[in-house]
């Protein structure tokens, strides 16, 4: 069915998804005009206040980006959420906050692992202070690497 998606009918298709808000301005206009000769296109969503959906990007027939806005006036809109239809399936796009927080959390976990590994090799003696504990294999590998550097 997604092969038939066009900019003119993508909001109708999106209205069947779980992301659709039945109290949106789009839904209100659809309900008001479904049984009369008036066309929904003759109404201007910009003159209404409330939640509305709009196609903000399109690459027909496989990709459509739909943004949910809260309209406070004809000129003031605030994006609430972004959705996209890719190959006929509707998805909610993650927020910038969730993407950044996930990336930061993943980075912190890696730093914690690095510190735990470093802490496991650090030794402290009151007379000499901190030193780095090496296994015999690590010492031999370091000495061999130093010898290779000196020979070069």
JSON list of C-alpha atoms in Angstrom, two decimals, residues 9-81:
[
{"chain": "A", "resi": 9, "resn": "UNK", "atom": "CA", "xyz": [-2.59, 11.32, 0.89]},
{"chain": "A", "resi": 10, "resn": "UNK", "atom": "CA", "xyz": [0.25, 10.68, 3.35]},
{"chain": "A", "resi": 11, "resn": "UNK", "atom": "CA", "xyz": [-1.50, 12.44, 6.25]},
{"chain": "A", "resi": 12, "resn": "UNK", "atom": "CA", "xyz": [-4.58, 10.29, 5.65]},
{"chain": "A", "resi": 13, "resn": "UNK", "atom": "CA", "xyz": [-2.34, 7.21, 5.79]},
{"chain": "A", "resi": 14, "resn": "UNK", "atom": "CA", "xyz": [-0.62, 8.55, 8.92]},
{"chain": "A", "resi": 15, "resn": "UNK", "atom": "CA", "xyz": [-4.01, 9.08, 10.57]},
{"chain": "A", "resi": 16, "resn": "UNK", "atom": "CA", "xyz": [-4.31, 5.29, 10.80]},
{"chain": "A", "resi": 17, "resn": "UNK", "atom": "CA", "xyz": [-1.12, 5.03, 12.89]},
{"chain": "A", "resi": 18, "resn": "UNK", "atom": "CA", "xyz": [-0.97, 4.94, 16.70]},
{"chain": "A", "resi": 19, "resn": "UNK", "atom": "CA", "xyz": [0.82, 8.31, 16.66]},
{"chain": "A", "resi": 20, "resn": "UNK", "atom": "CA", "xyz": [-2.19, 10.20, 15.31]},
{"chain": "A", "resi": 21, "resn": "UNK", "atom": "CA", "xyz": [-3.87, 12.63, 17.68]},
{"chain": "A", "resi": 22, "resn": "UNK", "atom": "CA", "xyz": [-7.61, 12.50, 17.08]},
{"chain": "A", "resi": 23, "resn": "UNK", "atom": "CA", "xyz": [-8.03, 15.89, 18.76]},
{"chain": "A", "resi": 24, "resn": "UNK", "atom": "CA", "xyz": [-5.63, 17.60, 16.33]},
{"chain": "A", "resi": 25, "resn": "UNK", "atom": "CA", "xyz": [-6.73, 20.41, 14.07]},
{"chain": "A", "resi": 26, "resn": "UNK", "atom": "CA", "xyz": [-6.27, 18.07, 11.09]},
{"chain": "A", "resi": 27, "resn": "UNK", "atom": "CA", "xyz": [-8.71, 15.55, 12.58]},
{"chain": "A", "resi": 28, "resn": "UNK", "atom": "CA", "xyz": [-11.23, 18.27, 13.48]},
{"chain": "A", "resi": 29, "resn": "UNK", "atom": "CA", "xyz": [-11.21, 19.60, 9.92]},
{"chain": "A", "resi": 30, "resn": "UNK", "atom": "CA", "xyz": [-11.54, 16.10, 8.52]},
{"chain": "A", "resi": 31, "resn": "UNK", "atom": "CA", "xyz": [-14.57, 15.42, 10.72]},
{"chain": "A", "resi": 32, "resn": "UNK", "atom": "CA", "xyz": [-16.19, 18.76, 9.84]},
{"chain": "A", "resi": 33, "resn": "UNK", "atom": "CA", "xyz": [-15.79, 18.34, 6.09]},
{"chain": "A", "resi": 34, "resn": "UNK", "atom": "CA", "xyz": [-16.29, 14.61, 5.54]},
{"chain": "A", "resi": 35, "resn": "UNK", "atom": "CA", "xyz": [-20.03, 14.76, 4.78]},
{"chain": "A", "resi": 36, "resn": "UNK", "atom": "CA", "xyz": [-20.31, 18.04, 2.92]},
{"chain": "A", "resi": 37, "resn": "UNK", "atom": "CA", "xyz": [-19.10, 19.53, -0.33]},
{"chain": "A", "resi": 38, "resn": "UNK", "atom": "CA", "xyz": [-16.49, 21.70, 1.36]},
{"chain": "A", "resi": 39, "resn": "UNK", "atom": "CA", "xyz": [-12.94, 20.65, 0.77]},
{"chain": "A", "resi": 40, "resn": "UNK", "atom": "CA", "xyz": [-10.49, 20.40, 3.65]},
{"chain": "A", "resi": 41, "resn": "UNK", "atom": "CA", "xyz": [-8.00, 22.30, 1.51]},
{"chain": "A", "resi": 42, "resn": "UNK", "atom": "CA", "xyz": [-10.26, 25.35, 1.60]},
{"chain": "A", "resi": 43, "resn": "UNK", "atom": "CA", "xyz": [-9.64, 25.67, 5.34]},
{"chain": "A", "resi": 44, "resn": "UNK", "atom": "CA", "xyz": [-6.42, 27.19, 6.54]},
{"chain": "A", "resi": 45, "resn": "UNK", "atom": "CA", "xyz": [-4.84, 25.27, 9.43]},
{"chain": "A", "resi": 46, "resn": "UNK", "atom": "CA", "xyz": [-2.74, 28.33, 10.21]},
{"chain": "A", "resi": 47, "resn": "UNK", "atom": "CA", "xyz": [-5.81, 30.19, 11.42]},
{"chain": "A", "resi": 48, "resn": "UNK", "atom": "CA", "xyz": [-6.52, 27.50, 14.03]},
{"chain": "A", "resi": 49, "resn": "UNK", "atom": "CA", "xyz": [-4.91, 27.17, 17.45]},
{"chain": "A", "resi": 50, "resn": "UNK", "atom": "CA", "xyz": [-3.87, 23.77, 18.80]},
{"chain": "A", "resi": 51, "resn": "UNK", "atom": "CA", "xyz": [-2.06, 20.64, 17.71]},
{"chain": "A", "resi": 52, "resn": "UNK", "atom": "CA", "xyz": [-1.56, 19.95, 14.01]},
{"chain": "A", "resi": 53, "resn": "UNK", "atom": "CA", "xyz": [0.39, 17.63, 11.77]},
{"chain": "A", "resi": 54, "resn": "UNK", "atom": "CA", "xyz": [2.30, 18.75, 8.71]},
{"chain": "A", "resi": 55, "resn": "UNK", "atom": "CA", "xyz": [4.46, 17.01, 6.10]},
{"chain": "A", "resi": 56, "resn": "UNK", "atom": "CA", "xyz": [7.78, 18.78, 6.52]},
{"chain": "A", "resi": 57, "resn": "UNK", "atom": "CA", "xyz": [9.98, 16.70, 4.21]},
{"chain": "A", "resi": 58, "resn": "UNK", "atom": "CA", "xyz": [9.26, 14.22, 1.46]},
{"chain": "A", "resi": 59, "resn": "UNK", "atom": "CA", "xyz": [11.02, 11.88, -0.90]},
{"chain": "A", "resi": 60, "resn": "UNK", "atom": "CA", "xyz": [8.02, 10.13, -2.47]},
{"chain": "A", "resi": 61, "resn": "UNK", "atom": "CA", "xyz": [7.05, 7.36, -2.42]},
{"chain": "A", "resi": 62, "resn": "UNK", "atom": "CA", "xyz": [9.29, 5.86, 0.26]},
{"chain": "A", "resi": 63, "resn": "UNK", "atom": "CA", "xyz": [10.04, 8.64, 2.78]},
{"chain": "A", "resi": 64, "resn": "UNK", "atom": "CA", "xyz": [7.83, 11.26, 4.38]},
{"chain": "A", "resi": 65, "resn": "UNK", "atom": "CA", "xyz": [8.67, 13.27, 7.49]},
{"chain": "A", "resi": 66, "resn": "UNK", "atom": "CA", "xyz": [5.69, 14.48, 9.51]},
{"chain": "A", "resi": 67, "resn": "UNK", "atom": "CA", "xyz": [6.04, 17.01, 12.30]},
{"chain": "A", "resi": 68, "resn": "UNK", "atom": "CA", "xyz": [3.53, 17.47, 15.10]},
{"chain": "A", "resi": 69, "resn": "UNK", "atom": "CA", "xyz": [3.24, 21.14, 16.04]},
{"chain": "A", "resi": 70, "resn": "UNK", "atom": "CA", "xyz": [1.48, 23.14, 18.71]},
{"chain": "A", "resi": 71, "resn": "UNK", "atom": "CA", "xyz": [0.17, 26.29, 17.05]},
{"chain": "A", "resi": 72, "resn": "UNK", "atom": "CA", "xyz": [-0.31, 29.30, 19.35]},
{"chain": "A", "resi": 73, "resn": "UNK", "atom": "CA", "xyz": [-0.98, 31.84, 16.60]},
{"chain": "A", "resi": 74, "resn": "UNK", "atom": "CA", "xyz": [-0.78, 32.03, 12.81]},
{"chain": "A", "resi": 75, "resn": "UNK", "atom": "CA", "xyz": [2.94, 32.76, 13.08]},
{"chain": "A", "resi": 76, "resn": "UNK", "atom": "CA", "xyz": [4.00, 30.95, 16.26]},
{"chain": "A", "resi": 77, "resn": "UNK", "atom": "CA", "xyz": [4.42, 27.17, 16.15]},
{"chain": "A", "resi": 78, "resn": "UNK", "atom": "CA", "xyz": [6.37, 24.86, 18.43]},
{"chain": "A", "resi": 79, "resn": "UNK", "atom": "CA", "xyz": [7.42, 21.39, 17.28]},
{"chain": "A", "resi": 80, "resn": "UNK", "atom": "CA", "xyz": [6.27, 18.65, 19.65]},
{"chain": "A", "resi": 81, "resn": "UNK", "atom": "CA", "xyz": [7.42, 15.48, 17.90]}
]
